Amino acid sequence: MLSYLLSRSHEPGRRPGKLVDPEPEERVGGLTIYRMDFGGGHSPQERRDTDFEPMLEPLPDASDHALAWLHFQGDVSAAQLTRLGKKYDLHPLALEDVLNRGQRPKIDVYRDTLFMTLALPHVVDHAIAIQQISLFIGPNYVLSFHAGRHDAFAAVRERIHAAHGRITYAESDYLGYCLADVVVDSGFVVLARYNDELDGLEETVFDDRSDDLVGAIHDIRRRLIGLRKVLLSQNEALMRLVGLEHRLIHADNRPYFRDMQDHAKRVLDLCDGYRDTAASLLDTHLSLASARMNDVMRVLTLIATVFMPLSFLVGVYGMNFDTKYVWNMPELSYRYGYPILLGVMIVAVIAMLIYFRRKRWL
Amino acid sequence: MLSYLLSRSHEPGRRPGKLVDPEPEERVGGLTIYRMDFGGGHSPQERRDTDFEPMLEPLPDASDHALAWLHFQGDVSAAQLTRLGKKYDLHPLALEDVLNRGQRPKIDVYRDTLFMTLALPHVVDHAIAIQQISLFIGPNYVLSFHAGRHDAFAAVRERIHAAHGRITYAESDYLGYCLADVVVDSGFVVLARYNDELDGLEETVFDDRSDDLVGAIHDIRRRLIGLRKVLLSQNEALMRLVGLEHRLIHADNRPYFRDMQDHAKRVLDLCDGYRDTAASLLDTHLSLASARMNDVMRVLTLIATVFMPLSFLVGVYGMNFDTKYVWNMPELSYRYGYPILLGVMIVAVIAMLIYFRRKRWL
Amino acid sequence: MLSYLLSRSHEPGRRPGKLVDPEPEERVGGLTIYRMDFGGGHSPQERRDTDFEPMLEPLPDASDHALAWLHFQGDVSAAQLTRLGKKYDLHPLALEDVLNRGQRPKIDVYRDTLFMTLALPHVVDHAIAIQQISLFIGPNYVLSFHAGRHDAFAAVRERIHAAHGRITYAESDYLGYCLADVVVDSGFVVLARYNDELDGLEETVFDDRSDDLVGAIHDIRRRLIGLRKVLLSQNEALMRLVGLEHRLIHADNRPYFRDMQDHAKRVLDLCDGYRDTAASLLDTHLSLASARMNDVMRVLTLIATVFMPLSFLVGVYGMNFDTKYVWNMPELSYRYGYPILLGVMIVAVIAMLIYFRRKRWL
Amino acid sequence: MLSYLLSRSHEPGRRPGKLVDPEPEERVGGLTIYRMDFGGGHSPQERRDTDFEPMLEPLPDASDHALAWLHFQGDVSAAQLTRLGKKYDLHPLALEDVLNRGQRPKIDVYRDTLFMTLALPHVVDHAIAIQQISLFIGPNYVLSFHAGRHDAFAAVRERIHAAHGRITYAESDYLGYCLADVVVDSGFVVLARYNDELDGLEETVFDDRSDDLVGAIHDIRRRLIGLRKVLLSQNEALMRLVGLEHRLIHADNRPYFRDMQDHAKRVLDLCDGYRDTAASLLDTHLSLASARMNDVMRVLTLIATVFMPLSFLVGVYGMNFDTKYVWNMPELSYRYGYPILLGVMIVAVIAMLIYFRRKRWL
Amino acid sequence: MLSYLLSRSHEPGRRPGKLVDPEPEERVGGLTIYRMDFGGGHSPQERRDTDFEPMLEPLPDASDHALAWLHFQGDVSAAQLTRLGKKYDLHPLALEDVLNRGQRPKIDVYRDTLFMTLALPHVVDHAIAIQQISLFIGPNYVLSFHAGRHDAFAAVRERIHAAHGRITYAESDYLGYCLADVVVDSGFVVLARYNDELDGLEETVFDDRSDDLVGAIHDIRRRLIGLRKVLLSQNEALMRLVGLEHRLIHADNRPYFRDMQDHAKRVLDLCDGYRDTAASLLDTHLSLASARMNDVMRVLTLIATVFMPLSFLVGVYGMNFDTKYVWNMPELSYRYGYPILLGVMIVAVIAMLIYFRRKRWL
């Protein structure tokens, strides 16, 4: 997760705002453009194409209350972004951030546009990845870029078609909110997976003793460390949005922004909590492992303490001293030497067991 | 506890403000509505019903200084909430938060209403659960929703009937405070349980060695991690309330809000303190376990160090070398071979004991 | 210490400001009232009684620059507080806080009075306890309540009698400061005890190996966790006092408030530092314990490594194979069999010792 | 890294602003001066020399929109700095900071100049070092000092020659930004190395058991602790720059500053994250080591538990009691004594294995 | 270090501002007074005496731009301070702080004077101690008090004599800055020692196994905990000074204050960093110790696992069963019994070694 923030960093000294195509291995593969035109009294129109140029036209009419939403799914090239930048008068630094994935989530305020980069946590092939979402919110257009393959915003297009609720007002800030809200709520989906993972680990921690557990806990911790950094920035960016005074932002939409930021904080709280839980889990695992080791050691000590003296005793009477001298092991020639020795050993064992019992080792 | 914040999350892309009934397994079962009408010179009237529509009437009269308090205990359906929203002109996002339990405690300020979600910690079947309380505070009404079964606000109804103290002024902000205060003070009840649990663990930690203890400490830590997140938000929300300038809030009631927030901070401090205590307890447990292991190892080492050399010695004289050669174990044929050997062994043991005593192992 | 914050919590739903006598087991036993009248050109007058009503009279005269200080040592009953509240026009919430001990230290500002609750750390029977001090500072009176038995403010009464320094101005805020200053400086006395305790533990940690040490460290940590929470609130309350603009507060007294808050911060810093020191001490204890265990294990391993092979060797020549066959242990019949074996064993031991020396185990 | 902040500290009592040449061992060796003149309608001119005085001339003309950038690579002497200070009217404290390397990154605002010290993380001979960059930003000049050997700003000179983009405006604040941006983005390069190091350690932690790993983790932690302190200050300084109102700062350049600070924050986040990852890695290593030890101990205990009783048994029948007495080891004379004993031993072993299996040690 | 904050605390209830001589054991021994008169067109004059009264005269003339600096090195008595307080109209609380050493570093602002207490870290007899420096900055005088023996400000007197740089302006705030700067920069000297200590420990941690190391790390941690608290307050006090608007503070001197605070922050950063490094060092030591223990245990287990079964085997053939029965150890009478047994044992050892190799214990 942390590597998300590292990916595709500037090389030091490169011209800011210089658009460079991502490396082939960083590409997602393919580009699909969705265009929705709605509001202004017309029924919503959806177009979908892989061809770039024709999708830009017609420019939405500023006087009309219509809104054009262009969504770029996949890899946009530097050339295409330059074209877009000219058409919509976008700041080159913002365009660069669209291309250089791995931005900290943030919001940049320009005179006529708002630019946001967000981090969409997403489950790809059973692993959790973070994908960058970039948003330009203009007076009569919204441009969104998703550096991933799955169609995250299908539900929003559905809602536009359904033409129900506030979205029909065709306000660009509300549409931007809808998209950002999808990103924020995806956090719950991903964190629910962490919840399940941790629950699973918690169950195994009390009966398992394999190394896998330690590896799994470390893995989950490391991922949560990274995810937390990203979510923290996302929360900060959204907090800034809530307090933002800008001509593009309608006062009536503020409660929605607040609600979204509230969700972002909740996601962050969950992430924090899971990180702490994982740490506590490792502590617990260590405690249990040490408790089990104590058990093992106790058994070893019991066995050794009982049998070493006994073995010594029987070893004594296995010596070959010449018994013709009366001082050399006269016990060997006693009539009841063997039973006496057995008796001594039994008494010794009983005494040791009582001692252990007192020490609470038994 | 943490899972409280996760429960019933939005699915990404759903229309904000869209009211969706909770899943059957999340329902509490049944709905009871309590209605209190008081103030305005009339004696307090209480009605209780499971039927929705008739309880809404009559609308409280704005000019009169009367107040209507509707309390919804249990599951409110999406349809009923829509109806309420229309009647009292409530914001759809707030209504959604009533339905989607697991909100972070917060306060949302609208022009004519205040909306609060609070988290009521409660002991259900010997386990501690968090239940959502939602409050709408309007000019002449208070709507409260409790997603649980026990009747948490009975004492407040009693106080209204008793018609004593400030509650008789029938101010909606004061009534809201009374309800929120119940929620905050419930924190003490729950934390007193944690106190008892920790005291119990503390006693066992000094004489117990079972794995249960580690599990219990992990469990309590995990729950306190979750509870803390919720209480932290609750405290923040109440701090916002204390500083809030709003036409619904009477200056004379501010000391009460301050007092409540003070309690919330105290609950949070306790929660923090217990979390630290639990961490310290685990450290202590680990230290004690390792001290006990040291004891065990010392005994093992003592035994082995004493008896291994002795066993070796007696083993030597158990060998069957042909003693007809004078170089082969002539000791065996000494007149006092055996007593000499015993003497050597006794001296060796004494020397070792002195060594151990010096090393402080005895 | 933490339990101080828990003690005597509201039961949820109780009427705020309702005065309830403390439970018998929470009572301190007895009530002594001290009254000092001074300033206004008169010489200081001290009265002491256990009787409540007569001590309230006469009311101090507002026009005169005189000040009446009533100090209630021990248990004040709900009825008495109600009486006081009426006489001095005190807010019911403040009165409730006097009765419900275990408040977070705080300062509440009313139009004509300041109300403070403070936490007095005190050594009772070799244990450290926290006792609540409550202060009402009015224009011409100061009411102080101490839920404990020892006479903490005797020195202040002495200073009034001595009629020396700023206290002779008979300003209620300065008297309040004097009382609060006693509370703050008591922190040093208590922390000096912790200092001694930690110094004592530090000495034993380097030569002791009993479980008591771990218990003692845990105990001190737990107490410091609780004390810290209380002192933190106290420091915050005093910081608020320093910045407070109120008609009762004279600008000339501000340096004294600042000085007091400075002491409170210093007490808090010390408390923090001791908590960290205790944590470091536990780490050290664990490290030393594990170092000692390493020593023990090394000895065990040395002994076992030396004597197990030797015992095996002598065991070999203790076997009873029929030596009439030339392949069966011909060594037994060698003329120098025994000396050769002894030589082999000595060489083996030397080799092992060299190996251990290289491994740095010796 | 931490030692960067310690290097070349003031000796207490030295006159502030007194310029003292660095100690010989702190010198980098040699001084190269680069001068770029550009803007004002002229094509960019680059000069490079090791001679000091001639490079200062001609003074850039204030009325013209031209900019002179002097870059001092290597060791500047106290005398040269004094000369510069007089020529450009620079504050003596700033000059002192140029000479006394190891400054916390910061920004100092003077009436006509901005002075920044930055910390350039750089890979020298496979080790990561921090080198100080100092910048004076004046109305028509930029002075930069780099206490290192590699030519960090070559790319910026290239961009000036290329005469493309905003840099052609020849604004001193934009040029300053370009230089600071190189410093900030160098952080990514260095952190990518830490990323690789940690990835490498993570792989070895799961199969390695050498001490080197612990040393490597400690080393990386220590370096990240130091780096973090420096990056934290750098981020703070840049945050101050973003919010700075100064006649030298053009509003149009603010988005660039914001973008740079964003990168600085991202670098800091990465650094934080790696520190946490390293801590988690050590925990994991410890857990794995303790798990492996448990395995070892279990084997030891198994072996000892199985063979000690058996050895005792066979020792018993190796005793030399006089078997002419019927009570002395009559088993020796049984016809099936040996097979019976073998049977008993086999049964005992099987019983113990079952016990261990139940205890989950096998 | 922490005990610095505890030393000489108020006894609760003492009159604030009451000057009490320090206990004999807290005295430094002797008092030397240095007086410098400079500025106002005169050449600097230095006087040094142990006699108090004559050094106070003549009072510096306010209209003249002259400055008198009185430095009190050692123990000032309560009586002398009272005398000073009257002569210079100093606040009694400030005087008390001069006498009661162990103040948190702070700055108190009075109408005509600034009062600062600072903590001077100093190496005395190879140990690091903190000594209090108190400063009164008035319009035409500076009073400084140093509760220690070494002459910390000699370099400042030299600079006054040298009559070079800003100090010749004879501004009291600049002189105060010079003195405080000496205190701040002394931090670097002391932290350089910690740096060396930690470097030394770091080297031993990788080859040492004595308990001393743990004690040394604990000791350094504890000292850094205390030092950090003091430096934190010092940094805060200086931050307040930087932002202070006061008639005694000249705008032109602000850059110097800023520079000093910057140094104080750097000292604090270093202190923080060393504390973290010490913690990391202890972790490393523990990891290494546990790794070494693992090695020891592995050897023990190897030896035991190899020799216990072998010893058992040879024990079997040392039994004395009556071999006249054919079932009793017929192996003893085999022609090749002994070689066969040796072969079996060699095969067993090889098998075990292969097993251990697979388990990576060899």
Short mmCIF file of C-alpha atoms in Angstrom, two decimals, chain C residues 112-332:
data_model
loop_
_atom_site.label_atom_id
_atom_site.label_comp_id
_atom_site.label_asym_id
_atom_site.label_seq_id
_atom_site.Cartn_x
_atom_site.Cartn_y
_atom_site.Cartn_z
CA ASP C 112 -21.12 36.07 39.79
CA THR C 113 -19.15 33.06 40.89
CA LEU C 114 -16.34 30.84 39.74
CA PHE C 115 -16.61 27.18 40.58
CA MET C 116 -13.57 24.92 40.57
CA THR C 117 -13.12 21.27 41.35
CA LEU C 118 -9.56 20.20 41.98
CA ALA C 119 -7.92 16.90 42.83
CA LEU C 120 -5.71 16.90 45.90
CA PRO C 121 -3.21 14.04 45.86
CA HIS C 122 -2.50 13.03 49.40
CA VAL C 123 -0.64 10.33 51.28
CA VAL C 124 -3.01 8.43 53.57
CA ASP C 125 -1.62 5.47 55.55
CA HIS C 126 1.38 5.05 53.22
CA ALA C 127 -0.90 4.90 50.18
CA ILE C 128 -1.53 7.73 47.77
CA ALA C 129 -5.13 8.85 47.40
CA ILE C 130 -6.83 11.62 45.47
CA GLN C 131 -9.37 13.75 47.34
CA GLN C 132 -11.72 16.25 45.80
CA ILE C 133 -11.44 19.94 46.62
CA SER C 134 -14.34 22.16 45.49
CA LEU C 135 -14.15 25.93 45.50
CA PHE C 136 -16.78 28.63 45.05
CA ILE C 137 -15.24 32.04 44.54
CA GLY C 138 -17.75 34.84 44.93
CA PRO C 139 -17.37 38.60 45.21
CA ASN C 140 -17.01 38.68 49.00
CA TYR C 141 -16.87 35.03 49.99
CA VAL C 142 -14.98 31.85 49.25
CA LEU C 143 -16.50 28.47 49.98
CA SER C 144 -14.18 25.49 50.00
CA PHE C 145 -15.02 21.82 50.44
CA HIS C 146 -12.56 19.08 51.17
CA ALA C 147 -13.70 15.48 51.07
CA GLY C 148 -10.95 14.24 53.38
CA ARG C 149 -9.85 14.27 56.97
CA HIS C 150 -6.51 16.02 57.21
CA ASP C 151 -6.51 19.81 57.52
CA ALA C 152 -4.85 20.74 54.21
CA PHE C 153 -5.38 24.49 54.45
CA ALA C 154 -4.02 25.16 57.94
CA ALA C 155 -1.03 27.00 56.46
CA VAL C 156 -3.32 29.38 54.59
CA ARG C 157 -5.19 30.23 57.78
CA GLU C 158 -1.83 30.90 59.41
CA ARG C 159 -0.94 33.31 56.64
CA ILE C 160 -4.21 35.19 57.13
CA HIS C 161 -3.52 35.49 60.82
CA ALA C 162 0.03 36.64 60.10
CA ALA C 163 -1.61 39.40 58.03
CA HIS C 164 1.37 39.70 55.76
CA GLY C 165 1.62 40.06 52.00
CA ARG C 166 -1.03 40.17 49.34
CA ILE C 167 -3.48 38.04 51.24
CA THR C 168 -4.35 41.03 53.46
CA TYR C 169 -6.08 42.68 50.49
CA ALA C 170 -8.87 40.16 51.10
CA GLU C 171 -9.53 39.54 47.41
CA SER C 172 -11.55 36.40 46.82
CA ASP C 173 -9.64 35.42 43.67
CA TYR C 174 -6.33 35.65 45.51
CA LEU C 175 -7.65 33.51 48.35
CA GLY C 176 -8.94 31.02 45.79
CA TYR C 177 -5.49 31.01 44.23
CA CYS C 178 -3.90 30.34 47.61
CA LEU C 179 -6.11 27.30 48.15
CA ALA C 180 -5.60 25.96 44.62
CA ASP C 181 -1.87 26.52 45.01
CA VAL C 182 -1.85 24.24 48.04
CA VAL C 183 -3.53 21.57 45.92
CA VAL C 184 -1.05 21.97 43.06
CA ASP C 185 2.01 21.95 45.29
CA SER C 186 0.78 18.83 47.05
CA GLY C 187 1.49 17.18 43.71
CA PHE C 188 5.21 17.68 44.31
CA VAL C 189 5.00 15.95 47.67
CA VAL C 190 3.27 12.95 46.17
CA LEU C 191 5.55 12.80 43.14
CA ALA C 192 8.59 12.96 45.39
CA ARG C 193 7.29 9.72 46.84
CA TYR C 194 7.05 8.19 43.37
CA ASN C 195 10.57 9.40 42.74
CA ASP C 196 11.73 7.56 45.85
CA GLU C 197 9.76 4.47 44.94
CA LEU C 198 11.26 4.39 41.45
CA ASP C 199 14.75 4.98 42.79
CA GLY C 200 14.22 2.08 45.15
CA LEU C 201 12.99 -0.16 42.35
CA GLU C 202 15.88 0.89 40.17
CA GLU C 203 18.32 -0.30 42.75
CA THR C 204 16.65 -3.65 43.20
CA VAL C 205 16.20 -4.26 39.49
CA PHE C 206 19.92 -4.84 39.10
CA ASP C 207 20.23 -7.48 41.76
CA ASP C 208 16.78 -8.83 42.44
CA ARG C 209 14.92 -11.56 40.63
CA SER C 210 11.71 -11.87 42.58
CA ASP C 211 8.26 -11.51 41.09
CA ASP C 212 7.55 -8.68 43.51
CA LEU C 213 9.48 -6.29 41.33
CA VAL C 214 7.23 -6.86 38.33
CA GLY C 215 4.17 -6.44 40.51
CA ALA C 216 5.57 -3.24 41.98
CA ILE C 217 6.35 -1.78 38.57
CA HIS C 218 2.90 -2.65 37.26
CA ASP C 219 1.35 -1.11 40.34
CA ILE C 220 3.29 2.12 40.00
CA ARG C 221 2.52 2.34 36.28
CA ARG C 222 -1.17 1.82 36.85
CA ARG C 223 -1.26 4.48 39.52
CA LEU C 224 0.68 6.94 37.37
CA ILE C 225 -1.70 6.29 34.44
CA GLY C 226 -4.58 7.32 36.68
CA LEU C 227 -2.80 10.23 38.32
CA ARG C 228 -1.75 11.56 34.94
CA LYS C 229 -5.34 11.73 33.67
CA VAL C 230 -6.34 13.76 36.70
CA LEU C 231 -3.32 16.06 36.60
CA LEU C 232 -3.82 16.64 32.89
CA SER C 233 -7.35 17.89 33.51
CA GLN C 234 -6.11 19.99 36.42
CA ASN C 235 -3.49 21.62 34.23
CA GLU C 236 -6.09 22.34 31.54
CA ALA C 237 -8.46 23.86 34.07
CA LEU C 238 -5.72 26.12 35.44
CA MET C 239 -4.68 27.14 31.92
CA ARG C 240 -8.26 28.20 31.36
CA LEU C 241 -8.14 30.18 34.59
CA VAL C 242 -4.98 32.02 33.49
CA GLY C 243 -6.68 33.21 30.32
CA LEU C 244 -10.03 33.96 31.91
CA GLU C 245 -11.58 37.42 31.70
CA HIS C 246 -14.02 37.77 34.58
CA ARG C 247 -15.09 40.56 36.90
CA LEU C 248 -13.89 38.58 39.91
CA ILE C 249 -10.33 38.32 38.64
CA HIS C 250 -7.91 41.16 39.31
CA ALA C 251 -5.23 41.79 36.69
CA ASP C 252 -2.59 42.10 39.43
CA ASN C 253 -3.24 38.54 40.51
CA ARG C 254 -2.66 37.08 37.08
CA PRO C 255 1.08 36.50 37.62
CA TYR C 256 0.15 34.33 40.58
CA PHE C 257 -2.25 32.29 38.48
CA ARG C 258 0.43 31.90 35.82
CA ASP C 259 2.93 30.81 38.43
CA MET C 260 0.49 28.23 39.76
CA GLN C 261 -0.26 26.88 36.32
CA ASP C 262 3.46 26.66 35.74
CA HIS C 263 3.76 24.48 38.81
CA ALA C 264 0.84 22.35 37.63
CA LYS C 265 2.61 21.83 34.31
CA ARG C 266 5.78 20.89 36.13
CA VAL C 267 3.91 18.36 38.23
CA LEU C 268 2.41 16.94 35.06
CA ASP C 269 5.83 16.77 33.39
CA LEU C 270 7.19 14.90 36.37
CA CYS C 271 4.26 12.50 36.32
CA ASP C 272 4.82 11.89 32.59
CA GLY C 273 8.49 11.40 33.14
CA TYR C 274 7.96 8.90 35.93
CA ARG C 275 5.52 6.95 33.79
CA ASP C 276 8.11 6.72 31.04
CA THR C 277 10.78 5.81 33.58
CA ALA C 278 8.60 3.02 34.94
CA ALA C 279 8.09 1.68 31.43
CA SER C 280 11.82 1.84 30.79
CA LEU C 281 12.41 0.07 34.10
CA LEU C 282 10.19 -2.81 33.09
CA ASP C 283 12.03 -3.11 29.79
CA THR C 284 15.28 -3.16 31.69
CA HIS C 285 14.02 -5.77 34.09
CA LEU C 286 12.93 -7.95 31.20
CA SER C 287 16.25 -7.53 29.45
CA LEU C 288 18.15 -8.43 32.57
CA ALA C 289 15.94 -11.41 33.26
CA SER C 290 16.46 -12.64 29.74
CA ALA C 291 20.21 -12.04 30.06
CA ARG C 292 20.28 -14.10 33.24
CA MET C 293 18.31 -16.83 31.55
CA ASN C 294 20.83 -16.82 28.75
CA ASP C 295 23.58 -17.34 31.31
CA VAL C 296 21.69 -20.23 32.87
CA MET C 297 21.06 -21.83 29.51
CA ARG C 298 24.66 -21.47 28.51
CA VAL C 299 25.79 -23.31 31.61
CA LEU C 300 23.26 -26.04 31.02
CA THR C 301 24.36 -26.42 27.45
CA LEU C 302 28.01 -26.48 28.38
CA ILE C 303 27.48 -29.19 30.95
CA ALA C 304 25.29 -31.26 28.67
CA THR C 305 27.60 -30.86 25.71
CA VAL C 306 30.60 -31.92 27.70
CA PHE C 307 29.15 -34.81 29.67
CA MET C 308 26.68 -36.41 27.30
CA PRO C 309 29.34 -37.61 24.83
CA LEU C 310 31.57 -38.71 27.68
CA SER C 311 28.77 -40.65 29.34
CA PHE C 312 28.06 -42.28 26.01
CA LEU C 313 31.68 -43.35 25.68
CA VAL C 314 31.91 -44.91 29.12
CA GLY C 315 28.54 -46.52 28.49
CA VAL C 316 29.99 -48.21 25.42
CA TYR C 317 32.65 -49.93 27.48
CA GLY C 318 30.13 -50.98 30.07
CA MET C 319 28.42 -53.27 27.57
CA ASN C 320 28.51 -56.98 28.12
CA PHE C 321 29.22 -58.28 24.65
CA ASP C 322 30.83 -61.63 24.70
CA THR C 323 34.51 -60.77 24.36
CA LYS C 324 35.47 -64.24 23.38
CA TYR C 325 34.72 -63.18 19.81
CA VAL C 326 37.58 -61.01 18.66
CA TRP C 327 35.26 -58.41 17.02
CA ASN C 328 33.39 -57.71 20.22
CA MET C 329 35.01 -54.76 21.99
CA PRO C 330 38.59 -55.89 21.68
CA GLU C 331 39.53 -52.55 23.35
CA LEU C 332 38.51 -53.98 26.67
#
